[in-house]
Coordinates of C-alpha atoms in Angstrom, one line a residue:
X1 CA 112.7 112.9 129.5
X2 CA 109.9 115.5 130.2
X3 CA 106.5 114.7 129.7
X4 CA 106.6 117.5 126.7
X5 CA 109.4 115.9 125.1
X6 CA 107.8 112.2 125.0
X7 CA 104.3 113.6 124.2
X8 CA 106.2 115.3 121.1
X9 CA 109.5 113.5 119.6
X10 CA 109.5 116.0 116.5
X11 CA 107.3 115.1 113.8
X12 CA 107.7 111.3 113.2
X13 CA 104.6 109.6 114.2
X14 CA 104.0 107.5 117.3
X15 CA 103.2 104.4 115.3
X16 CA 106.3 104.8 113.1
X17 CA 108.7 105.5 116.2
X18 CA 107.1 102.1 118.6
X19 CA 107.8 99.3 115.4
X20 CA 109.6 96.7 116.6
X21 CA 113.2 96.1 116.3
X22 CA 112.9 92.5 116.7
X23 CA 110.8 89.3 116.4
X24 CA 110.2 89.3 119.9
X25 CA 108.6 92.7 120.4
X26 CA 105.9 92.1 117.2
X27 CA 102.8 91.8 118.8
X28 CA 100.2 89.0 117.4
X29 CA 100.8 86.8 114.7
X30 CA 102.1 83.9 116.8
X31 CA 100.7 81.5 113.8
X32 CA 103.8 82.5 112.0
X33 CA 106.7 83.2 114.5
X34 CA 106.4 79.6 115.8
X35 CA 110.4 78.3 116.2
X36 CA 111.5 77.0 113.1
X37 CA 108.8 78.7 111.1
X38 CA 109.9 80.3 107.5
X39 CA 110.2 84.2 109.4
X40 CA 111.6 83.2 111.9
X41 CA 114.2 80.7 110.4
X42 CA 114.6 84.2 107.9
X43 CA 115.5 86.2 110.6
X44 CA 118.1 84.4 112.3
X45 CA 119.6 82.9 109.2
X46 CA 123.1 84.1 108.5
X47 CA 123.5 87.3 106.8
X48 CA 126.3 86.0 104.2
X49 CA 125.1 85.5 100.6
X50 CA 125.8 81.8 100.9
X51 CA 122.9 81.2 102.9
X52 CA 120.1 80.7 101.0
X53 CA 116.5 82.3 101.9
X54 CA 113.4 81.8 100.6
X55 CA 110.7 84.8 99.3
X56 CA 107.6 85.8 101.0
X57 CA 104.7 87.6 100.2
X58 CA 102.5 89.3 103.4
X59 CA 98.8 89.3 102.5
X60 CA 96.8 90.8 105.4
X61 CA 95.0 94.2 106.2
X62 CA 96.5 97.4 106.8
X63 CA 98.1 97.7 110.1
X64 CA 98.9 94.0 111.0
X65 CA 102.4 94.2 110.8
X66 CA 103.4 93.5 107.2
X67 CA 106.1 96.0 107.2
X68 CA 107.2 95.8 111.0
X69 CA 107.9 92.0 110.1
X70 CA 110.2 93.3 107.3
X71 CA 112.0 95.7 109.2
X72 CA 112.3 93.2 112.2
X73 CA 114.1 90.3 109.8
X74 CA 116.4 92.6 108.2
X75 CA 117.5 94.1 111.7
X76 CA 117.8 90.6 113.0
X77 CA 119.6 89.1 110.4
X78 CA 121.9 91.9 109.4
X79 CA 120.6 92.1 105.7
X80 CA 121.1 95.0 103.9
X81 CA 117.9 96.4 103.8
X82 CA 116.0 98.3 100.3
X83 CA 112.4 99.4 100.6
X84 CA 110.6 100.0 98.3
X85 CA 107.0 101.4 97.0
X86 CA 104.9 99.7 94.6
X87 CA 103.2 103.7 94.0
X88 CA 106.3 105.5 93.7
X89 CA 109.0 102.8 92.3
X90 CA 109.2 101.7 88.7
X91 CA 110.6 98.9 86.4
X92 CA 114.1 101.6 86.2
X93 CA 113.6 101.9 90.4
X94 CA 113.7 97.8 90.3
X95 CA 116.0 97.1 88.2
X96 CA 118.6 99.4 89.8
X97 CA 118.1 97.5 93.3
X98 CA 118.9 94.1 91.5
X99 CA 121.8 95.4 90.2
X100 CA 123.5 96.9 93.4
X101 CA 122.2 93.4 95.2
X102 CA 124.0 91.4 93.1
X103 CA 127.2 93.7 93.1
X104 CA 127.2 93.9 97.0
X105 CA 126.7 89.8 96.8
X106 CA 129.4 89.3 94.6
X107 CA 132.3 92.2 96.2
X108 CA 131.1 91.9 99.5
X109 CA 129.1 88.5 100.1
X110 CA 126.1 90.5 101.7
X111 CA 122.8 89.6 100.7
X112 CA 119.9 92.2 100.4
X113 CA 116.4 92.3 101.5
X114 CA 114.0 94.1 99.3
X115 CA 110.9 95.1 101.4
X116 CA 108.0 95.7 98.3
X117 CA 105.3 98.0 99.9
X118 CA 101.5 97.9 98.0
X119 CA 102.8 95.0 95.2
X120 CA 99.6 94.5 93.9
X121 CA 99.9 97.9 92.7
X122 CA 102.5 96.7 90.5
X123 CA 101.3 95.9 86.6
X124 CA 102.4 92.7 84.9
X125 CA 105.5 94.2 83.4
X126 CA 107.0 95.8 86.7
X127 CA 106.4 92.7 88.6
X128 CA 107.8 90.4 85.6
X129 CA 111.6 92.9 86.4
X130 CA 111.4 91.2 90.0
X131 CA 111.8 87.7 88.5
X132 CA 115.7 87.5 87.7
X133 CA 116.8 88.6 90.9
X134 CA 114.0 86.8 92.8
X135 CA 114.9 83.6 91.4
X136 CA 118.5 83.7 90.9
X137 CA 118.8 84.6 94.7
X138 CA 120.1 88.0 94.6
X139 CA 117.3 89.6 96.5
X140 CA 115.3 88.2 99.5
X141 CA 111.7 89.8 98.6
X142 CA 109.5 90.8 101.4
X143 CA 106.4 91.5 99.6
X144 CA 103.3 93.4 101.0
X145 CA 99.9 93.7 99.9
X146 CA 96.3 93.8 101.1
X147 CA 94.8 92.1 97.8
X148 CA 94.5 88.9 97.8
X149 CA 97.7 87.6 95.7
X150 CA 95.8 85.1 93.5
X151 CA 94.1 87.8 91.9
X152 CA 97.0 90.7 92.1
X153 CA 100.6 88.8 91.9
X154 CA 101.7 87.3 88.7
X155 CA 102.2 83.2 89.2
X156 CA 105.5 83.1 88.2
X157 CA 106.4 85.3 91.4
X158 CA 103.9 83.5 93.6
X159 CA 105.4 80.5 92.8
X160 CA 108.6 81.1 93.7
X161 CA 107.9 82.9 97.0
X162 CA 105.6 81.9 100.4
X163 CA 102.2 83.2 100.8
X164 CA 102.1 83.8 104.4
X165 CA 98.6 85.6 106.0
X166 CA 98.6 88.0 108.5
X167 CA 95.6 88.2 110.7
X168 CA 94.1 91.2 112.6
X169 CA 95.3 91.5 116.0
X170 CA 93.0 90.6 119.0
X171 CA 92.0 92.9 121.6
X172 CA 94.8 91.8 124.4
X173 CA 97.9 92.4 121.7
X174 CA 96.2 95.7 120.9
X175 CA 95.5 96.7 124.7
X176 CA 99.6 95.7 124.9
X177 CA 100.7 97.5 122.3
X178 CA 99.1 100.4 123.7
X179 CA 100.0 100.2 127.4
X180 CA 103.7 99.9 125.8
X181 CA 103.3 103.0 123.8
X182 CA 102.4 105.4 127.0
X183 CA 105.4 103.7 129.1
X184 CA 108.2 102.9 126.5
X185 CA 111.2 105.5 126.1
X186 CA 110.4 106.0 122.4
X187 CA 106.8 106.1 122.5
X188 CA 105.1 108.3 125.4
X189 CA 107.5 108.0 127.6
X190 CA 105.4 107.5 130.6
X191 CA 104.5 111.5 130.1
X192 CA 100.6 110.9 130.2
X193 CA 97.9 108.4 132.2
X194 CA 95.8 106.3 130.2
X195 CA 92.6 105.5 131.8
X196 CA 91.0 102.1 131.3
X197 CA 87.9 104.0 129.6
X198 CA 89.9 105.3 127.3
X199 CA 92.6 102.2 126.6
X200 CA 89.1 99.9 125.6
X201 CA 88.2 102.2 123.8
X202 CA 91.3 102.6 121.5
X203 CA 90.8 98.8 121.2
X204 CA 87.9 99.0 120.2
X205 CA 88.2 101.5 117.5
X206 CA 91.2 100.3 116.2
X207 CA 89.4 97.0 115.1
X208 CA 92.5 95.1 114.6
X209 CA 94.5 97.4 113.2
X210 CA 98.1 98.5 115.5
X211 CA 98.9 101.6 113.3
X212 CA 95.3 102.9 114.2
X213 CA 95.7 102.3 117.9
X214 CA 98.6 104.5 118.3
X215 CA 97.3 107.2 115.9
X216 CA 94.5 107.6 117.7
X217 CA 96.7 107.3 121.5
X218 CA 99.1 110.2 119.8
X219 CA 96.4 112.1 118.9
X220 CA 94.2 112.0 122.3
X221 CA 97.7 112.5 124.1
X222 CA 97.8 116.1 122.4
X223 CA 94.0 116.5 123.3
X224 CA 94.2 115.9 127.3
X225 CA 97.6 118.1 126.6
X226 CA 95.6 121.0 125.8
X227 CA 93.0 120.6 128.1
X228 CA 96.0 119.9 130.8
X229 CA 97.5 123.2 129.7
X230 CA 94.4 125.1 129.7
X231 CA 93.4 124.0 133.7
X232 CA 96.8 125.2 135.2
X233 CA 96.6 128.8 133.3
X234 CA 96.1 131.7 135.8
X235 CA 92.0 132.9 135.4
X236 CA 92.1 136.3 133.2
X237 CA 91.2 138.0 136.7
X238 CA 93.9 137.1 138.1
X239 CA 92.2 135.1 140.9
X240 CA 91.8 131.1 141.6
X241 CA 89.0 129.0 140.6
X242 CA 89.1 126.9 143.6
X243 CA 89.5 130.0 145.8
X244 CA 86.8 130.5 148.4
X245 CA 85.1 134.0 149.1
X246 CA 84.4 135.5 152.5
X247 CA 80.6 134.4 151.9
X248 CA 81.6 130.8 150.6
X249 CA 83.6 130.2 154.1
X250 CA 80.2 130.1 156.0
X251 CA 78.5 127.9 153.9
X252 CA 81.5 125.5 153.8
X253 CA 81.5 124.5 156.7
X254 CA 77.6 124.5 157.1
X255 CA 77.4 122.0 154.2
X256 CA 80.6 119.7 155.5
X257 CA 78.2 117.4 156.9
X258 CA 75.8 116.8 154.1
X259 CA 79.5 117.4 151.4
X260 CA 80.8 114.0 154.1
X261 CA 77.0 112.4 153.7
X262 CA 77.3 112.4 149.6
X263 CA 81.0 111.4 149.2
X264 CA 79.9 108.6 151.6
X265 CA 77.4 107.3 149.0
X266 CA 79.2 108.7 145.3
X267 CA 82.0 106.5 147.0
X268 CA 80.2 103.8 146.9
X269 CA 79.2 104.2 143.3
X270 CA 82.7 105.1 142.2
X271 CA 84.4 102.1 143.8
X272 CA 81.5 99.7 141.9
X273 CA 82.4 101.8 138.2
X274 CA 86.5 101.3 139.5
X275 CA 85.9 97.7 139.7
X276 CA 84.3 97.5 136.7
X277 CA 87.1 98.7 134.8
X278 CA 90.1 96.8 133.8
X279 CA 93.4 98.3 132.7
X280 CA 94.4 101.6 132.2
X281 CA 95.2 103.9 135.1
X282 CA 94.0 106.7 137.0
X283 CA 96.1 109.9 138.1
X284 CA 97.7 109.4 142.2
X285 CA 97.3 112.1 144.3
X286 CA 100.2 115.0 143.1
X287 CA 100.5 113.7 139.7
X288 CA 100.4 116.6 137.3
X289 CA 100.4 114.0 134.3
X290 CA 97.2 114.5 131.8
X291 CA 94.9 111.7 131.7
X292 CA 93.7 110.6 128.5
X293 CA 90.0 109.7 128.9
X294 CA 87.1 108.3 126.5
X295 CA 85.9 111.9 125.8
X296 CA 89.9 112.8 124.5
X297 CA 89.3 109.7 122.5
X298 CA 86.6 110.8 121.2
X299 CA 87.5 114.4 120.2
X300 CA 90.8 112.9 119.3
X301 CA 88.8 110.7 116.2
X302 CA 85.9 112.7 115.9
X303 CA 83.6 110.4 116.2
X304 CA 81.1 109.4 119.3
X305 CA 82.6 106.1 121.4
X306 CA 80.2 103.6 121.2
X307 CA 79.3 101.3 123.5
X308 CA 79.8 97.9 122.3
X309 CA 82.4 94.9 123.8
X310 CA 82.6 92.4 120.7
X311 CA 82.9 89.9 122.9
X312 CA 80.4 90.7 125.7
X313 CA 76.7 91.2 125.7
X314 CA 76.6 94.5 123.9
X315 CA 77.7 92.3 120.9
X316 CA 75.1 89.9 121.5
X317 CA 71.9 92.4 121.9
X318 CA 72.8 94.6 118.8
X319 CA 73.6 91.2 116.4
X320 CA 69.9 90.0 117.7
X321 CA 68.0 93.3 117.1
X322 CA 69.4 93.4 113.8
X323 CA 68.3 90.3 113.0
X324 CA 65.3 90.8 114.7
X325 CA 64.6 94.0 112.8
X326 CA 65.4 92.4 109.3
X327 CA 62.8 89.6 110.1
X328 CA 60.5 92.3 111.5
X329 CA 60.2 94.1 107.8
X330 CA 61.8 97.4 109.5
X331 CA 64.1 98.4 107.1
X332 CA 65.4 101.2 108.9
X333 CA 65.7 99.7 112.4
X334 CA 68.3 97.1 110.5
X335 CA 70.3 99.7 108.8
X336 CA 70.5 101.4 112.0
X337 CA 72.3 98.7 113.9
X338 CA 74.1 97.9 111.2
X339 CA 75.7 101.4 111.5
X340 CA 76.3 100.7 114.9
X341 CA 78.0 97.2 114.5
X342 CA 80.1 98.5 111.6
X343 CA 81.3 101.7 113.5
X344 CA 81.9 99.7 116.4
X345 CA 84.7 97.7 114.6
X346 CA 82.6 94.4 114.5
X347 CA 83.9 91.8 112.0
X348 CA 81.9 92.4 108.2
X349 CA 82.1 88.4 108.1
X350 CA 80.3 87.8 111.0
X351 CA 77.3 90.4 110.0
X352 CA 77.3 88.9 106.7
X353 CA 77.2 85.1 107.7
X354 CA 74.0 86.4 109.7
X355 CA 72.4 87.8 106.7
X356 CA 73.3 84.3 105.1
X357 CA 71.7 82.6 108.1
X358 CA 68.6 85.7 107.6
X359 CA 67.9 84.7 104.2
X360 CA 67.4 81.1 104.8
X361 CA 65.7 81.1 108.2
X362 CA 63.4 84.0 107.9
X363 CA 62.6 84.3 104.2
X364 CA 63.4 81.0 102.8
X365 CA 61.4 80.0 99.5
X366 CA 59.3 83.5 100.2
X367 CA 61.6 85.0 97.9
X368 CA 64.9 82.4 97.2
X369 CA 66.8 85.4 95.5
X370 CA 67.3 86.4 98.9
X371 CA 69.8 83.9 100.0
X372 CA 71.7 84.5 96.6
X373 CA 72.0 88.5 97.7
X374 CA 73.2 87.4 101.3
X375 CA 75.8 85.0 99.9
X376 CA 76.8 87.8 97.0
X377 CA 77.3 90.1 100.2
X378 CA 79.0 87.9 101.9
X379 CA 81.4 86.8 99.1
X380 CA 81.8 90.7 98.2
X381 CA 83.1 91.7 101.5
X382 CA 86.0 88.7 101.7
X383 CA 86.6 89.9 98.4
X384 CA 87.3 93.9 98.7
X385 CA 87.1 94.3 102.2
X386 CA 86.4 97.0 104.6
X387 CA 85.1 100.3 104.1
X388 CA 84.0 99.1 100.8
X389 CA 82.1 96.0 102.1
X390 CA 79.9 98.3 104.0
X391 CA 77.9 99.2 101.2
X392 CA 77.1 95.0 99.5
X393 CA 76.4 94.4 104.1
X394 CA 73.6 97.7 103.6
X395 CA 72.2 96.2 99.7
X396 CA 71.6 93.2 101.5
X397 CA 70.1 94.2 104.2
X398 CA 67.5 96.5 102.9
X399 CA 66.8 94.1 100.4
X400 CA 66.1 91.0 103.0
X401 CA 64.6 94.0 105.2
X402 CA 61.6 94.7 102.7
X403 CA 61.1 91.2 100.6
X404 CA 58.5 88.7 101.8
X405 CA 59.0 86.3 104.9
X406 CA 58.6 83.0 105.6
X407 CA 60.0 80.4 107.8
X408 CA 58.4 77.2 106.5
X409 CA 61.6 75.9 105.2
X410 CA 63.3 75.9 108.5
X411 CA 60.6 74.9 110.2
X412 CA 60.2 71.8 108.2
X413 CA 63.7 70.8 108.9
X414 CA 63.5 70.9 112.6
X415 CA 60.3 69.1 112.8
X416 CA 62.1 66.7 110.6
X417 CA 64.8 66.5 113.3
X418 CA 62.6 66.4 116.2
X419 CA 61.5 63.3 114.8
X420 CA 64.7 61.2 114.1
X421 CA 65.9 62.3 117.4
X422 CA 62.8 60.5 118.3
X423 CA 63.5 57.9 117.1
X424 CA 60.6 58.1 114.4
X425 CA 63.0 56.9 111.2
X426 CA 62.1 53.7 110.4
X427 CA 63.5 51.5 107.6
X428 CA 63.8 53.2 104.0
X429 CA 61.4 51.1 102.0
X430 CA 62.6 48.6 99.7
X431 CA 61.8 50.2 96.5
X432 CA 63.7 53.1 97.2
X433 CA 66.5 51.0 98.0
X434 CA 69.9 50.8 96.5
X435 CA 69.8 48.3 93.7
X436 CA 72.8 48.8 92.0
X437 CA 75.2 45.7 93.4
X438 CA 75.2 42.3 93.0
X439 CA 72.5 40.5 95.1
X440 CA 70.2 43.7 95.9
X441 CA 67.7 43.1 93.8
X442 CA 67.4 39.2 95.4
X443 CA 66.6 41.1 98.6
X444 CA 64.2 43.0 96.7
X445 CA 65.5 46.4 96.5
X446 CA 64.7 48.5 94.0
X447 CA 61.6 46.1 92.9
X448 CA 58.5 47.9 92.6
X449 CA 59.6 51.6 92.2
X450 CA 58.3 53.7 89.4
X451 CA 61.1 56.4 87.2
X452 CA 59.1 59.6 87.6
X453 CA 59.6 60.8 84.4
X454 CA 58.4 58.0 82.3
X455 CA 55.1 59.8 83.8
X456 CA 53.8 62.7 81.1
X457 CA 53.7 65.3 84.4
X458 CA 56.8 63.7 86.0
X459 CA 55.2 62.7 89.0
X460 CA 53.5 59.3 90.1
X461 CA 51.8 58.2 93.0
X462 CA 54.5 56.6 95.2
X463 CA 55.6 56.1 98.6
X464 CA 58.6 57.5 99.4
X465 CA 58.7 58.1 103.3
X466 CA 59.2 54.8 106.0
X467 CA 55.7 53.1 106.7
X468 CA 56.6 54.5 110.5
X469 CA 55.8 58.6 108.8
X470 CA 53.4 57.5 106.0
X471 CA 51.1 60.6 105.6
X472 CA 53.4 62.6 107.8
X473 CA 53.8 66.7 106.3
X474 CA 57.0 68.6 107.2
X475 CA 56.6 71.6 105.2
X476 CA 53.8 74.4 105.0
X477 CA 54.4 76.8 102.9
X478 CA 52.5 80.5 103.3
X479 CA 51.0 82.6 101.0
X480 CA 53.6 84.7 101.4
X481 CA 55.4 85.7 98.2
X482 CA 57.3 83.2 95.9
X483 CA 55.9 80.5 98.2
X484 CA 52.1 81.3 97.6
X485 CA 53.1 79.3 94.3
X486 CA 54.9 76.7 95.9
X487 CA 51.7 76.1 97.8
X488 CA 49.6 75.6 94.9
X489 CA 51.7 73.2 93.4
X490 CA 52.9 71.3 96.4
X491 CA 48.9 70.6 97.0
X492 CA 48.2 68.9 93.4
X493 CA 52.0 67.4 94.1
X494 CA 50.6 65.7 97.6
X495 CA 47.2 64.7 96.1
X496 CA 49.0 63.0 93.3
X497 CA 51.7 61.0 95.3
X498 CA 48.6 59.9 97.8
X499 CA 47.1 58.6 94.5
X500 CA 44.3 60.9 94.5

């Protein structure tokens, strides 16, 4: 095969033409092809309508494998195979399947596999049609979606099928998947070089996501293509770039020393930046094959590669000067490197268990709205996901970005800690103690301790930490915000309980 033909097998896409034709070849989700687990024990059952197979529904987002998995059991288990699309099919487009499943069962003992693309697209009343055949056994359903079920799949139908969770891949199935989609017969064909540059970066971008991966890798192919094409055409005067004049001979060879000088030390630099790279491969002498790099990437998506390893330290120095800009009131500085995180693929979860964190550690009782935003946020992107979950991320971080600070709270709690880890605990005294079970109160618990709201202000001077931290204050509130109330009132609170 030519490096044309693999770069361009007619018009069906790259990620359609690498799915897998068996269990084996699915990259990621190892949590559920375990031996013996349900897909697995689906996709090597017998094919016969006799053998009984239980329904599944794939929840995960898009490009995780939902229909690959589908495809791959059917081809496995020599199923007849239906697909069908929750935006195109109706209750009549249902219906009919159930009917030639259950003729094809009865004539022919073959059971069917109905692949459901989108199903929480379905209403009520389409996904009530799947029901007979569902549990009668004349269809296996496969059912995809990227909605949480609970909320989109009618509880009839989720009760009588698995709920099985897919997972984003991680970076070393994506990097495989893509190295097997440059050499593989039916992907690329071994017709381009991918350079490690531009293989991290595809992992990168593709933030999980296979069918994103080879989208981008097809399209960047046909970008270093072009530019591969454009190098070998003849110059429009006919003459050779690389072609030396009569008055470029002479100064050739007077500059061959200082040319031997430089490569001497750029070979230095360029071995250091080829160790530095892993994966991916660079062009050998004499091969004509175009080498995708990070700027065909980048032309390929339209979008600039950022520089940003989710698990290295350009991960950890863009999460801390977020948060550092969010406690440092610079609302734009956090939006900024939110962008970057987002754009960089970085898990919404993690950005929004930081805000979480944010809210309690660096504006605390300042404003205690904030930490009901941040968990909002937080709850909103588990909930509908990514793009969407960009925009609850940027309301709550302008709006911990700009509200009052104040870390009293958290510093209360470590001292507090400092101190048991001290050993400064002492004994809980006996008034406060547990009086409820027979014999306490003989050991005097409980004796002595005053109900706060028999008091007409509901406090009364008490004791209430060991004699060890008598007197001892954790927390000190500001004036800042909220808390310049809380500080006011704390103050007649602590002159009350001392008695005073």
């Amino acid at each position: 095969m030519t490096s044309a033909s693999a770069l361009f097998q007619g018009q069906t896409p790259l990620a359609v033409r690498m799915r897998p034709t068996s269990l084996d070849e699915v990259a990621g989700q190892g949590h559920l092809l375990r031996p013996g687990s349900p897909l697995v024990t689906l996709a090597g059952a017998d094919s016969s309508a006799s053998v009984s197979a239980v329904s599944v529904i794939l929840w995960g987002p898009p490009g995780t494998g939902k229909t690959t998995l589908a495809q791959a059991i059917a081809r496995s288990s020599g199923r007849r195979f239906v697909e069908l699309s929750a935006i195109t099919a109706g209750v009549k487009d249902v219906r009919e399947v159930m009917q030639e499943a259950l003729t094809q069962r009865d004539l022919y003992g073959q059971s069917t596999i109905l692949f459901l693309d989108e199903i929480h697209r379905f209403t009520k009343a389409q996904q009530d049609a799947l029901l007979p055949g569902v549990e009668n056994g004349w269809v296996v359903l496969i059912a995809a979606t990227t909605e949480n079920p609970s909320f989109s799949v009618i509880s009839p139908l989720l009760s009588r099928s698995l709920l099985l969770t897919l997972r984003p891949l991680g970076d070393d199935d994506l990097g495989a998947l893509v190295d097997r989609a440059v050499t593989d017969p039916r992907g690329l064909a071994g017709g381009v070089v991918l350079s490690a540059e531009a293989r991290s970066a595809l992992v990168r971008l593709a933030s999980g996501d296979a069918r994103r991966a080879l989208t981008a890798l097809e399209a960047a192919a046909s970008v270093a293509a072009d530019d591969a094409t454009r190098d070998d055409a003849p110059h429009p005067d006919g003459t050779d770039d690389d072609a030396d004049g009569p008055d470029d001979a002479g100064a050739d060879d007077a500059g061959a020393d200082d040319a031997d000088a430089d490569d001497d030390d750029a070979g230095a630099d360029d071995a250091d930046a080829d160790d530095d790279d892993a994966g991916g491969e660079t062009a050998a002498d004499g091969d004509d094959r175009p080498v995708i790099t990070g700027d065909h990437i980048a032309q390929a998506v339209d979008r600039a590669l950022l520089r940003y390893d989710r698990q290295g330290d350009e991960h950890y120095d863009v999460i801390s000067a977020f948060i550092k800009s969010v406690r440092g009131s610079d609302v734009d500085a956090a939006v900024h490197y939110l962008a970057r995180m987002i754009e960089a693929g970085e898990d919404p979860r993690f950005i929004a268990r930081r805000l979480v964190i944010s809210a309690a550690e660096d504006i605390g009782l300042a404003d205690p709205q904030a930490l009901q935003i941040a968990v909002a946020a937080a709850d909103a992107v588990a909930f509908i996901g990514m793009p969407e979950g960009r925009i609850p991320l940027a309301e709550a971080t302008v709006y911990l970005a700009t509200t009052a600070k104040s870390n009293a709270a958290y510093n209360a709690i470590n001292a507090a800690i400092a101190d048991v880890r001290a050993g400064g605990f002492g004994r809980v005294p006996l008034h406060l103690r547990d009086a409820h079970y027979p014999g306490a109160k003989r050991l005097g618990h409980g004796k002595g301790y005053k109900y706060s709201h028999d008091s007409d202000i509901g406090i009364v001077a008490q004791q209430y930490l060991p004699d060890e931290l008598r007197g001892r204050q954790y927390y000190q509130p500001t004036s800042h915000g909220a808390e310049r109330d809380v500080s006011a009132r704390l103050e007649k609170i602590r002159r009350i309980l001392d008695g005073g």
